[in-house]
Tab-separated table of C-alpha atoms in Angstrom:
chain	number	residue	atom	x	y	z
A	1	MET	CA	20.135	32.768	-67.598
A	2	LEU	CA	20.408	32.196	-63.852
A	3	SER	CA	22.293	35.486	-63.437
A	4	LYS	CA	19.582	37.345	-65.365
A	5	PHE	CA	16.859	35.798	-63.212
A	6	SER	CA	18.747	36.686	-60.010
A	7	GLU	CA	19.079	40.291	-61.182
A	8	LEU	CA	15.362	40.438	-61.946
A	9	SER	CA	14.529	38.955	-58.559
A	10	SER	CA	16.748	41.477	-56.758
A	11	HIS	CA	15.217	44.316	-58.757
A	12	LEU	CA	11.644	43.335	-57.857
A	13	ASN	CA	12.570	42.792	-54.203
A	14	TYR	CA	13.957	46.323	-54.167
A	15	LEU	CA	10.776	47.710	-55.733
A	16	VAL	CA	8.596	45.971	-53.143
A	17	ASP	CA	10.107	48.327	-50.542
A	18	ALA	CA	10.844	51.367	-52.725
A	19	ASP	CA	7.790	51.488	-55.001
A	20	PRO	CA	5.301	48.655	-54.356
A	21	ASN	CA	2.855	49.921	-56.998
A	22	LEU	CA	5.559	49.665	-59.658
A	23	ALA	CA	6.561	46.260	-58.278
A	24	ILE	CA	2.996	44.993	-58.842
A	25	GLN	CA	2.920	46.451	-62.353
A	26	GLU	CA	6.252	44.884	-63.361
A	27	ALA	CA	5.342	41.559	-61.754
A	28	ARG	CA	2.199	41.419	-63.876
A	29	ASP	CA	4.313	42.136	-66.964
A	30	LEU	CA	6.535	39.096	-66.411
A	31	VAL	CA	6.342	36.512	-69.209
A	32	LEU	CA	5.317	33.129	-67.792
A	33	ASP	CA	6.040	31.033	-70.884
A	34	GLY	CA	9.153	29.086	-71.732
A	35	ARG	CA	11.665	26.977	-69.843
A	36	ASP	CA	11.806	29.324	-66.844
A	37	ARG	CA	8.035	29.391	-66.363
A	38	LEU	CA	7.919	27.969	-62.812
A	39	ASN	CA	10.600	30.357	-61.545
A	40	MET	CA	8.814	33.311	-63.152
A	41	MET	CA	5.491	32.203	-61.632
A	42	SER	CA	7.121	32.021	-58.210
A	43	LEU	CA	8.724	35.457	-58.615
A	44	ARG	CA	5.461	37.039	-59.754
A	45	ALA	CA	3.542	35.399	-56.887
A	46	ALA	CA	6.047	36.535	-54.233
A	47	THR	CA	6.123	40.102	-55.586
A	48	LEU	CA	2.334	40.383	-55.778
A	49	VAL	CA	1.875	39.061	-52.243
A	50	ASN	CA	4.610	41.179	-50.655
A	51	ALA	CA	3.872	44.407	-52.518
A	52	GLY	CA	0.135	43.865	-52.150
A	53	ALA	CA	0.535	43.403	-48.385
A	54	SER	CA	2.602	46.594	-48.200
A	55	LEU	CA	-0.176	48.563	-49.930
A	56	GLY	CA	-3.131	46.716	-48.468
A	57	HIS	CA	-4.228	45.685	-51.979
A	58	LYS	CA	-6.111	42.423	-51.494
A	59	ASP	CA	-6.599	41.882	-55.233
A	60	ALA	CA	-2.824	41.720	-55.781
A	61	ILE	CA	-2.354	39.396	-52.806
A	62	ASP	CA	-5.118	37.054	-53.996
A	63	GLU	CA	-3.622	37.020	-57.492
A	64	GLY	CA	-0.327	35.919	-55.948
A	65	VAL	CA	-2.102	33.286	-53.840
A	66	GLU	CA	-3.733	31.791	-56.948
A	67	LEU	CA	-0.310	31.583	-58.607
A	68	TYR	CA	1.083	29.813	-55.541
A	69	ARG	CA	-1.832	27.356	-55.662
A	70	GLU	CA	-1.088	26.642	-59.319
A	71	LEU	CA	2.595	26.214	-58.513
A	72	HIS	CA	1.726	23.885	-55.662
A	73	ASN	CA	-0.166	21.637	-58.063
A	74	PHE	CA	2.929	21.393	-60.284
A	75	TYR	CA	5.625	21.392	-57.630
A	76	PRO	CA	4.355	20.720	-54.068
A	77	THR	CA	7.608	21.396	-52.196
A	78	VAL	CA	7.618	22.584	-48.575
A	79	GLU	CA	8.935	25.954	-49.770
A	80	ILE	CA	5.947	26.488	-52.060
A	81	THR	CA	3.584	25.216	-49.348
A	82	TYR	CA	5.089	27.670	-46.851
A	83	ASN	CA	4.878	30.601	-49.286
A	84	LEU	CA	1.267	29.725	-50.102
A	85	ALA	CA	0.465	29.783	-46.385
A	86	ASN	CA	2.095	33.193	-45.989
A	87	GLY	CA	0.087	34.538	-48.919
A	88	LEU	CA	-3.137	33.209	-47.446
A	89	VAL	CA	-2.344	34.880	-44.107
A	90	GLU	CA	-1.626	38.205	-45.808
A	91	SER	CA	-4.951	37.984	-47.614
A	92	ALA	CA	-6.768	37.072	-44.391
A	93	ASN	CA	-5.184	40.065	-42.635
A	94	CYS	CA	-6.123	42.455	-45.436
A	95	GLY	CA	-9.634	43.213	-44.228
A	96	SER	CA	-11.425	46.503	-44.050
A	97	ALA	CA	-10.193	48.810	-41.309
A	98	ASP	CA	-13.834	49.261	-40.288
A	99	SER	CA	-14.492	45.520	-39.976
A	100	LYS	CA	-15.345	44.203	-36.555
A	101	TRP	CA	-13.125	41.445	-35.167
A	102	LEU	CA	-15.622	38.628	-35.643
A	103	ASP	CA	-16.603	39.761	-39.149
A	104	GLN	CA	-12.964	39.731	-40.222
A	105	GLN	CA	-12.361	36.273	-38.745
A	106	GLU	CA	-15.428	34.824	-40.429
A	107	HIS	CA	-14.755	36.532	-43.758
A	108	ALA	CA	-11.235	35.082	-43.868
A	109	ARG	CA	-12.143	31.770	-42.236
A	110	ALA	CA	-11.460	29.577	-45.288
A	111	TYR	CA	-8.105	31.271	-45.996
A	112	ARG	CA	-6.966	30.907	-42.388
A	113	ALA	CA	-7.965	27.225	-42.324
A	114	GLU	CA	-6.032	26.593	-45.550
A	115	ALA	CA	-3.031	28.464	-44.125
A	116	ARG	CA	-3.106	26.304	-40.996
A	117	ARG	CA	-3.142	23.185	-43.159
A	118	CYS	CA	-0.162	24.431	-45.181
A	119	TYR	CA	1.911	25.365	-42.135
A	120	TRP	CA	0.972	22.040	-40.543
A	121	ARG	CA	2.340	20.120	-43.538
A	122	VAL	CA	5.607	22.060	-43.320
A	123	VAL	CA	6.157	21.507	-39.580
A	124	GLN	CA	5.338	17.796	-39.816
A	125	ASP	CA	8.113	17.284	-42.392
A	126	VAL	CA	11.189	16.610	-40.256
A	127	ASP	CA	13.449	16.950	-43.311
A	128	THR	CA	12.421	20.590	-43.819
A	129	ASP	CA	15.124	23.236	-43.480
A	130	VAL	CA	15.477	24.435	-39.863
A	131	GLU	CA	14.744	28.097	-40.627
A	132	LEU	CA	11.659	27.263	-42.671
A	133	ARG	CA	10.325	24.874	-40.037
A	134	THR	CA	10.823	27.220	-37.093
A	135	GLN	CA	9.155	30.050	-39.034
A	136	ALA	CA	6.228	27.802	-39.966
A	137	TRP	CA	5.740	26.895	-36.278
A	138	THR	CA	5.914	30.606	-35.378
A	139	ASN	CA	3.410	31.635	-38.044
A	140	LEU	CA	1.050	28.809	-37.087
A	141	ALA	CA	1.276	29.975	-33.480
A	142	ASN	CA	0.351	33.503	-34.526
A	143	LEU	CA	-2.774	32.185	-36.244
A	144	PHE	CA	-3.765	30.296	-33.089
A	145	ALA	CA	-3.129	33.285	-30.846
A	146	LYS	CA	-5.338	35.620	-32.894
A	147	THR	CA	-8.358	33.428	-32.174
A	148	TYR	CA	-7.570	32.834	-28.469
A	149	ARG	CA	-6.183	29.323	-28.962
A	150	LEU	CA	-3.462	30.412	-26.556
A	151	SER	CA	-2.209	27.081	-25.257
A	152	GLU	CA	-1.911	25.699	-28.796
A	153	ALA	CA	-0.039	28.869	-29.723
A	154	HIS	CA	2.317	28.349	-26.779
A	155	ASP	CA	2.912	24.712	-27.755
A	156	ALA	CA	3.703	25.814	-31.325
A	157	ARG	CA	6.145	28.497	-30.140
A	158	LEU	CA	7.913	26.039	-27.880
A	159	SER	CA	8.160	23.712	-30.880
A	160	ALA	CA	9.645	26.589	-32.904
A	161	LEU	CA	12.228	27.159	-30.172
A	162	LYS	CA	13.003	23.447	-29.984
A	163	VAL	CA	13.781	23.485	-33.712
A	164	ASP	CA	15.767	26.735	-33.424
A	165	PRO	CA	16.546	28.157	-29.950
A	166	THR	CA	17.626	31.448	-31.569
A	167	ASN	CA	14.068	32.217	-32.737
A	168	GLY	CA	13.644	35.399	-30.718
A	169	VAL	CA	10.254	36.241	-32.250
A	170	ALA	CA	8.733	32.952	-31.053
A	171	ALA	CA	10.222	33.451	-27.578
A	172	PHE	CA	8.932	36.993	-27.217
A	173	CYS	CA	5.434	36.222	-28.568
A	174	ALA	CA	5.211	33.346	-26.085
A	175	ALA	CA	6.219	35.738	-23.304
A	176	LEU	CA	3.589	38.298	-24.357
A	177	ASP	CA	0.752	35.774	-24.277
A	178	LEU	CA	1.822	34.470	-20.860
A	179	MET	CA	1.878	38.048	-19.563
A	180	TRP	CA	-1.609	38.696	-20.946
A	181	LEU	CA	-2.941	35.745	-18.950
A	182	TYR	CA	-0.889	36.694	-15.893
A	183	ARG	CA	-2.240	40.254	-15.879
A	184	ARG	CA	-5.786	38.902	-15.910
A	185	GLY	CA	-4.968	37.604	-12.434
A	186	ASP	CA	-5.497	33.953	-13.331
A	187	CYS	CA	-1.948	32.593	-13.190
A	188	SER	CA	0.784	31.870	-10.667
A	189	GLU	CA	3.989	33.878	-10.169
A	190	LEU	CA	5.753	31.135	-12.066
A	191	THR	CA	3.933	32.310	-15.212
A	192	HIS	CA	5.451	35.772	-14.761
A	193	MET	CA	8.874	34.288	-14.188
A	194	GLU	CA	8.643	32.099	-17.281
A	195	ALA	CA	7.512	35.070	-19.394
A	196	VAL	CA	10.552	37.053	-18.253
A	197	MET	CA	12.852	34.124	-18.997
A	198	LEU	CA	11.401	33.819	-22.498
A	199	ALA	CA	11.924	37.555	-23.015
A	200	ARG	CA	15.561	37.139	-21.972
A	201	GLN	CA	15.947	34.233	-24.362
A	202	ALA	CA	14.541	36.455	-27.105
A	203	LEU	CA	16.991	39.243	-26.225
A	204	ARG	CA	19.928	36.934	-26.797
A	205	ASN	CA	18.910	37.142	-30.444
A	206	ARG	CA	17.860	40.768	-30.538
A	207	GLU	CA	18.914	41.240	-34.161
A	208	ARG	CA	16.315	38.709	-35.298
A	209	ILE	CA	13.580	40.557	-33.411
A	210	VAL	CA	14.603	43.808	-35.097
A	211	GLN	CA	14.734	42.054	-38.473
A	212	TYR	CA	11.230	40.584	-38.239
A	213	ALA	CA	9.397	42.965	-35.868
A	214	GLY	CA	11.370	46.233	-35.631
A	215	GLU	CA	13.047	48.318	-32.942
A	216	ARG	CA	9.803	49.157	-31.091
A	217	VAL	CA	9.124	45.476	-30.394
A	218	ALA	CA	12.759	44.941	-29.384
A	219	ALA	CA	12.324	47.716	-26.798
A	220	GLN	CA	9.258	45.909	-25.428
A	221	VAL	CA	11.332	42.738	-25.088
A	222	GLU	CA	13.956	44.610	-23.082
A	223	ALA	CA	11.311	46.107	-20.796
A	224	LEU	CA	9.776	42.723	-20.021
A	225	ALA	CA	13.170	41.081	-19.565
A	226	SER	CA	14.069	43.654	-16.900
A	227	GLU	CA	10.950	43.087	-14.760
A	228	LEU	CA	12.678	40.502	-12.552
A	229	SER	CA	16.168	40.049	-11.234
A	230	ASP	CA	17.652	36.618	-11.802
A	231	PRO	CA	14.890	34.115	-10.993
A	232	PRO	CA	15.179	31.872	-7.945
A	233	SER	CA	16.734	28.540	-8.742
A	234	ARG	CA	14.239	25.745	-9.241
A	235	SER	CA	15.171	22.326	-7.911
A	236	GLN	CA	14.683	19.392	-10.229
A	237	HIS	CA	11.485	17.431	-9.701
A	238	LEU	CA	12.297	14.179	-7.920
A	239	ASN	CA	9.011	12.556	-8.884
A	240	PRO	CA	9.422	11.180	-12.440
A	241	PHE	CA	5.707	11.637	-13.157
A	242	ILE	CA	5.824	15.347	-12.214
A	243	LYS	CA	8.943	15.756	-14.343
A	244	TRP	CA	7.214	14.100	-17.308
A	245	VAL	CA	4.077	16.242	-16.917
A	246	GLU	CA	6.192	19.407	-16.926
A	247	GLU	CA	8.276	18.332	-19.926
A	248	GLU	CA	5.141	17.484	-21.920
A	249	ARG	CA	3.245	20.581	-20.644
A	250	LEU	CA	0.235	18.553	-19.524
A	251	THR	CA	-0.948	20.450	-16.459
A	252	LEU	CA	-4.459	21.878	-16.311
A	253	ALA	CA	-3.546	25.405	-15.279
A	254	PRO	CA	-4.778	28.733	-16.703
A	255	ALA	CA	-1.692	28.840	-18.934
A	256	VAL	CA	0.716	26.307	-20.374
A	257	GLU	CA	3.336	26.750	-17.708
A	258	LEU	CA	5.971	25.034	-15.601
A	259	VAL	CA	4.871	23.015	-12.568
A	260	ASP	CA	4.671	25.166	-9.435
A	261	THR	CA	5.039	22.743	-6.527
A	262	SER	CA	4.159	25.493	-4.024
A	263	LEU	CA	0.556	25.345	-5.254
A	264	GLY	CA	0.202	21.773	-4.032
A	265	LYS	CA	-1.636	20.548	-7.139
A	266	LEU	CA	-0.830	20.006	-10.812
A	267	ASP	CA	-4.300	20.789	-12.095
A	268	TRP	CA	-5.367	23.987	-10.362
A	269	LEU	CA	-7.371	25.545	-13.190
A	270	THR	CA	-10.649	26.705	-11.636
A	271	LEU	CA	-13.817	28.389	-12.760
A	272	PRO	CA	-14.320	32.055	-11.956
A	273	GLY	CA	-17.067	33.187	-9.641
A	274	ILE	CA	-20.397	32.302	-11.259
A	275	LEU	CA	-23.407	34.574	-10.905
A	276	GLU	CA	-26.259	32.388	-9.669
A	277	ARG	CA	-29.171	32.103	-12.087
A	278	GLU	CA	-31.389	30.060	-9.751
A	279	PRO	CA	-31.277	31.842	-6.365
A	280	GLU	CA	-34.095	29.737	-4.963
A	281	VAL	CA	-31.925	26.578	-4.856
A	282	GLY	CA	-30.179	27.701	-1.667
A	283	SER	CA	-26.495	27.254	-0.886
A	284	MET	CA	-25.629	24.446	-3.316
A	285	PRO	CA	-23.031	25.433	-5.967
A	286	PRO	CA	-24.328	25.397	-9.573
A	287	PRO	CA	-24.099	22.078	-11.525
A	288	LEU	CA	-21.377	23.710	-13.627
A	289	PHE	CA	-18.831	22.973	-10.887
A	290	ALA	CA	-19.642	19.250	-10.936
A	291	MET	CA	-19.237	19.202	-14.721
A	292	PHE	CA	-15.906	20.998	-14.552
A	293	ASN	CA	-14.691	18.661	-11.801
A	294	MET	CA	-15.434	15.664	-14.025
A	295	LEU	CA	-13.675	17.268	-17.000
A	296	LYS	CA	-10.578	17.639	-14.872
A	297	SER	CA	-10.958	14.147	-13.390
A	298	ASP	CA	-11.225	12.520	-16.806
A	299	PHE	CA	-8.273	14.524	-18.123
A	300	ALA	CA	-6.155	13.486	-15.131
A	301	LEU	CA	-7.094	9.844	-15.716
A	302	ALA	CA	-6.241	10.011	-19.427
A	303	ARG	CA	-2.880	11.590	-18.601
A	304	ASP	CA	-2.212	8.997	-15.882
A	305	LEU	CA	-3.026	6.149	-18.269
A	306	ALA	CA	-0.625	7.575	-20.859
A	307	TRP	CA	2.105	7.760	-18.215
A	308	ARG	CA	1.515	4.290	-16.770
A	309	ALA	CA	1.288	2.726	-20.213
A	310	SER	CA	5.016	3.387	-20.641
A	311	ASP	CA	5.800	0.844	-17.912
A	312	GLU	CA	4.520	-2.635	-18.680
A	313	SER	CA	5.501	-3.826	-15.185
A	314	VAL	CA	2.636	-1.742	-13.734
A	315	TRP	CA	0.053	-4.053	-15.250
A	316	PRO	CA	-0.637	-7.637	-14.093
A	317	LYS	CA	0.321	-10.336	-16.615
A	318	THR	CA	-3.046	-12.048	-16.722
A	319	GLY	CA	-3.496	-12.473	-20.482
A	320	GLN	CA	-2.251	-15.067	-22.918
A	321	PHE	CA	-2.061	-13.717	-26.472
A	322	ALA	CA	-1.496	-15.381	-29.824
A	323	ASP	CA	1.561	-14.030	-31.661
A	324	THR	CA	0.421	-12.514	-34.968
A	325	LEU	CA	3.986	-12.604	-36.371
A	326	ASP	CA	4.060	-8.865	-37.108
A	327	TYR	CA	5.738	-7.466	-33.953
A	328	ALA	CA	2.383	-6.314	-32.587
A	329	LEU	CA	1.962	-5.429	-28.901
A	330	TYR	CA	-0.848	-6.885	-26.809
A	331	GLY	CA	-1.701	-6.418	-23.156
A	332	PRO	CA	-3.255	-3.945	-20.726
A	333	ASP	CA	-0.362	-1.467	-21.088
A	334	THR	CA	-1.035	-1.165	-24.829
A	335	SER	CA	-4.784	-0.921	-24.280
A	336	ALA	CA	-4.206	1.715	-21.595
A	337	LEU	CA	-2.346	3.896	-24.108
A	338	ILE	CA	-5.142	3.544	-26.667
A	339	LEU	CA	-7.719	4.266	-23.964
A	340	ALA	CA	-5.782	7.367	-22.879
A	341	HIS	CA	-6.015	8.730	-26.422
A	342	ARG	CA	-9.728	7.977	-26.650
A	343	THR	CA	-10.535	9.352	-23.203
A	344	ALA	CA	-8.730	12.616	-23.944
A	345	LEU	CA	-10.680	13.214	-27.151
A	346	ASP	CA	-13.985	12.136	-25.570
A	347	LEU	CA	-13.560	15.202	-23.360
A	348	LEU	CA	-14.240	17.448	-26.356
A	349	ASP	CA	-17.906	16.451	-26.462
A	350	LYS	CA	-18.133	17.045	-22.715
A	351	VAL	CA	-16.649	20.519	-23.186
A	352	ALA	CA	-19.430	21.165	-25.708
A	353	VAL	CA	-22.095	19.845	-23.312
A	354	MET	CA	-20.833	22.102	-20.527
A	355	ALA	CA	-20.715	25.106	-22.870
A	356	ASN	CA	-24.242	24.346	-24.080
A	357	HIS	CA	-25.430	24.277	-20.454
A	358	TYR	CA	-23.630	27.377	-19.197
A	359	PHE	CA	-24.162	29.605	-22.240
A	360	GLU	CA	-27.745	28.365	-22.683
A	361	LEU	CA	-27.251	27.464	-26.335
A	362	GLY	CA	-30.530	25.568	-26.303
A	363	LEU	CA	-29.604	22.046	-27.444
A	364	ALA	CA	-30.709	18.881	-25.677
A	365	PRO	CA	-27.645	17.469	-23.811
A	366	ASN	CA	-27.829	14.190	-25.748
A	367	LYS	CA	-27.789	16.068	-29.073
A	368	VAL	CA	-24.556	17.981	-28.421
A	369	SER	CA	-21.255	17.221	-30.131
A	370	PHE	CA	-18.069	19.286	-30.115
A	371	GLY	CA	-17.833	19.495	-33.884
A	372	ARG	CA	-21.354	20.861	-34.410
A	373	VAL	CA	-22.489	22.855	-31.388
A	374	TRP	CA	-20.981	26.170	-32.543
A	375	ARG	CA	-22.247	26.410	-36.120
A	376	ASP	CA	-25.491	25.878	-38.008
A	377	SER	CA	-25.854	22.949	-40.379
A	378	ALA	CA	-24.161	23.440	-43.731
A	379	ASP	CA	-26.148	25.469	-46.244
A	380	LYS	CA	-25.274	25.862	-49.932
A	381	LYS	CA	-25.791	29.630	-49.774
A	382	THR	CA	-24.440	30.582	-46.347
A	383	GLY	CA	-21.990	27.770	-45.593
A	384	THR	CA	-21.712	26.914	-41.927
A	385	ALA	CA	-22.345	30.172	-40.136
A	386	LEU	CA	-22.039	30.492	-36.385
A	387	THR	CA	-25.316	29.874	-34.579
A	388	LYS	CA	-27.075	33.100	-33.649
A	389	LYS	CA	-26.513	32.615	-29.908
A	390	VAL	CA	-22.807	31.860	-30.365
A	391	GLU	CA	-22.395	34.880	-32.623
A	392	VAL	CA	-24.095	37.189	-30.110
A	393	LEU	CA	-21.857	35.917	-27.291
A	394	ILE	CA	-18.650	36.420	-29.275
A	395	ARG	CA	-19.671	39.911	-30.375
A	396	ALA	CA	-20.370	40.737	-26.718
A	397	GLY	CA	-16.762	39.872	-25.810
A	398	VAL	CA	-16.648	36.103	-25.215
A	399	TYR	CA	-13.788	35.823	-27.695
A	400	ALA	CA	-12.434	32.506	-26.422
A	401	MET	CA	-15.625	30.876	-27.709
A	402	TYR	CA	-14.412	31.605	-31.241
A	403	GLY	CA	-11.256	29.646	-30.451
A	404	LEU	CA	-13.434	26.683	-29.454
A	405	ALA	CA	-15.394	26.986	-32.713
A	406	GLU	CA	-12.176	27.101	-34.735
A	407	LEU	CA	-10.694	24.138	-32.856
A	408	ALA	CA	-13.911	22.257	-33.655
A	409	ASP	CA	-13.442	23.122	-37.358
A	410	ASP	CA	-9.907	21.717	-37.298
A	411	TYR	CA	-11.131	18.564	-35.550
A	412	ASP	CA	-14.408	17.903	-37.377
A	413	SER	CA	-13.702	19.113	-40.917
A	414	SER	CA	-12.585	16.433	-43.363
A	415	GLU	CA	-9.540	18.594	-44.190
A	416	GLY	CA	-8.853	19.940	-40.681
A	417	ILE	CA	-5.351	19.689	-39.233
A	418	LEU	CA	-6.721	17.634	-36.311
A	419	ARG	CA	-9.038	15.392	-38.331
A	420	SER	CA	-6.575	12.495	-38.110
A	421	GLN	CA	-7.028	12.613	-34.342
A	422	LYS	CA	-10.795	12.217	-34.704
A	423	ASP	CA	-10.404	9.382	-37.223
A	424	LEU	CA	-7.956	7.582	-34.938
A	425	ARG	CA	-10.305	8.060	-31.973
A	426	ASN	CA	-13.134	6.528	-34.026
A	427	SER	CA	-10.947	3.559	-34.963
A	428	GLY	CA	-10.060	2.974	-31.318
A	429	THR	CA	-13.693	3.291	-30.229
A	430	HIS	CA	-15.572	1.387	-32.908
A	431	ARG	CA	-12.971	-0.879	-34.474
A	432	PHE	CA	-9.424	-1.955	-33.564
A	433	VAL	CA	-6.073	-0.212	-33.250
A	434	VAL	CA	-3.026	-2.498	-33.190
A	435	LEU	CA	0.402	-1.102	-32.270
A	436	HIS	CA	3.771	-2.446	-33.389
A	437	ASP	CA	7.161	-1.835	-31.797
A	438	PHE	CA	9.300	-3.087	-34.693
A	439	GLY	CA	9.143	-3.247	-38.470
A	440	ASP	CA	6.641	-1.663	-40.823
A	441	PRO	CA	3.007	-1.857	-39.621
A	442	LEU	CA	1.869	-1.854	-43.254
A	443	ARG	CA	3.486	-5.263	-43.669
A	444	ALA	CA	1.091	-6.750	-41.135
A	445	ARG	CA	-1.802	-8.770	-42.533
A	446	GLN	CA	-4.370	-6.101	-43.320
A	447	ALA	CA	-8.106	-5.950	-42.610
A	448	PRO	CA	-10.471	-2.951	-42.886
A	449	GLU	CA	-11.430	-3.376	-39.240
A	450	ILE	CA	-7.853	-2.806	-37.992
A	451	GLU	CA	-5.654	0.304	-37.969
A	452	HIS	CA	-1.984	-0.719	-37.714
A	453	LEU	CA	0.384	1.921	-36.279
A	454	ASN	CA	3.884	2.289	-34.895
A	455	HIS	CA	3.890	2.304	-31.099
A	456	SER	CA	6.178	5.363	-30.950
A	457	ASP	CA	3.972	7.255	-33.419
A	458	PHE	CA	0.887	6.470	-31.364
A	459	ILE	CA	2.531	7.794	-28.192
A	460	ALA	CA	2.963	11.121	-30.002
A	461	GLU	CA	-0.705	10.984	-31.063
A	462	ALA	CA	-1.817	10.316	-27.480
A	463	LEU	CA	0.207	13.268	-26.156
A	464	GLY	CA	-1.237	15.408	-28.941
A	465	ALA	CA	-4.764	14.347	-27.968
A	466	LEU	CA	-4.095	15.325	-24.354
A	467	ARG	CA	-2.926	18.757	-25.474
A	468	VAL	CA	-6.025	19.204	-27.641
A	469	ALA	CA	-8.238	18.350	-24.660
A	470	ARG	CA	-6.208	20.665	-22.401
A	471	SER	CA	-6.607	23.483	-24.906
A	472	ALA	CA	-10.386	23.015	-25.122
A	473	ILE	CA	-10.799	22.960	-21.332
A	474	GLN	CA	-8.636	26.064	-20.907
A	475	MET	CA	-10.559	27.943	-23.597
A	476	LEU	CA	-13.871	26.959	-22.011
A	477	ALA	CA	-12.716	28.318	-18.635
A	478	LEU	CA	-11.499	31.540	-20.306
A	479	ALA	CA	-14.784	31.923	-22.217
A	480	ILE	CA	-16.763	31.515	-18.984
A	481	SER	CA	-14.486	34.045	-17.285
A	482	GLN	CA	-14.994	36.554	-20.102
A	483	HIS	CA	-18.756	36.055	-19.926
A	484	GLU	CA	-18.860	36.481	-16.158
A	485	GLU	CA	-16.949	39.772	-16.509
A	486	ILE	CA	-19.648	40.974	-18.918
A	487	LEU	CA	-22.458	39.884	-16.576
A	488	ARG	CA	-20.898	41.667	-13.609
A	489	LYS	CA	-20.771	44.939	-15.531
A	490	GLN	CA	-24.454	44.529	-16.334
A	491	THR	CA	-25.499	43.708	-12.748
A	492	ASN	CA	-26.751	46.534	-10.532
A	493	GLY	CA	-26.431	46.599	-6.765
A	494	MET	CA	-24.454	44.373	-4.420
A	495	ILE	CA	-23.527	40.814	-5.292
A	496	GLY	CA	-23.600	38.209	-2.528
A	497	THR	CA	-20.994	35.456	-2.589
A	498	LEU	CA	-20.778	31.772	-1.742
A	499	VAL	CA	-17.283	30.310	-1.291
A	500	VAL	CA	-16.836	27.030	-3.177
A	501	HIS	CA	-14.190	25.193	-1.141
A	502	ASP	CA	-11.677	22.706	-2.465
A	503	HIS	CA	-13.289	19.247	-2.567
A	504	HIS	CA	-10.351	17.390	-0.990
A	505	TRP	CA	-9.907	20.057	1.692
A	506	VAL	CA	-13.555	19.645	2.742
A	507	ARG	CA	-13.025	15.887	3.056
A	508	GLY	CA	-9.730	16.276	4.896
A	509	GLU	CA	-7.867	14.519	2.082
A	510	ASP	CA	-5.650	17.369	0.876
A	511	GLU	CA	-2.158	16.258	-0.143
A	512	GLU	CA	0.867	18.153	-1.411
A	513	LEU	CA	2.788	17.259	-4.541
């Protein structure tokens, strides 16, 4: 029986390439009754999705997706979850050739969100097969990159490479996105160097690039890899904090990149030149710069708290605490870690406030929240459509704003892949989070007011929150940059300039790393 099924599977796989129309027809003819029902369902689903994608037949792909959903209800393995995600992505990509970018994203929004959730479940399962996990990270990264969530895409690709350093596709895609940012003129030379190094890493596994992306892409890898001779050697960072920031990719730069000590600062992401809308105010920079300074300040504080929380000797031993007999941790170092997580996620609302101000979205500052500034209130007929002003901006070319809207969906939606971060932030803000360094937190005496978590797990959550905040700030800066480019093209005549100097330089307080 197994041999017969294997022969049938090989036959349909052959037809997917040789005659996809026949593959769809024969897949639909498969009998799904009997003892081998689940295997036959899986084979039909895979054939419909793959052949349908080859032909651009969305009906066949969606039929396969529904089969995968049914299978997932019976047999929710990571393999089925991964295949369901791939089917959803193929369906999302199967839009009309005449569709505009935003229309296609919005039309496939639910499918892409479900695909992100599926990939997320696969990558979070540390027992998943290495090849499946690295591919899930890579595919998740591709979804992020398509909607300008570039730093999240880079994080995901680095995670794919950590799981499997031979993943040449992840390495090359990471290099391409870094080069896109570098060619905009926003990044340091270190970004270019890192892109070339990633291309060279990809080339070490050229056969995988050819397998998944073809010879043309492999040639692109070779071209990028040859742009630099061997890079200059980089000395190890002596400062343990700088080393930690680089390892965790927690700088606020235009790209997720290595730390360039020649720049003198870790967080050198800046706003582009802003066309003044109130010329009568004189020579004072617009309020936007003060807002952006505080975003960066708060991010730096949250990151610093997360770092210092790892060393309990930093904090004075002023408190006496009752032992709750459950290996819980109490003291300012623990509270600093929880505060770092909360402070990082609080920045999301401030990103929304700054966007509302700059893009003139029209909301009162005290009515703005990150989860709801981009879309209208839910409606039974239309769902949650983008607000008219946001839609107009994205259609005009402010594409990074769509990334912010999608990040908000993942954070605010009850099923979003980042919803656990919001729930944990709410627990830390309005109730209590208690961390434990030994044993099972669930064995602690429970109360609805307390969230009990492993200390090591919470450290990972805090670092994740910092990366979410970093992503939002970077996308906001990119969205503003894209908008300013549009405004400049629309402006006639000469444009006068006002140099906005570095704050610490003006005060004579500039320090090197």
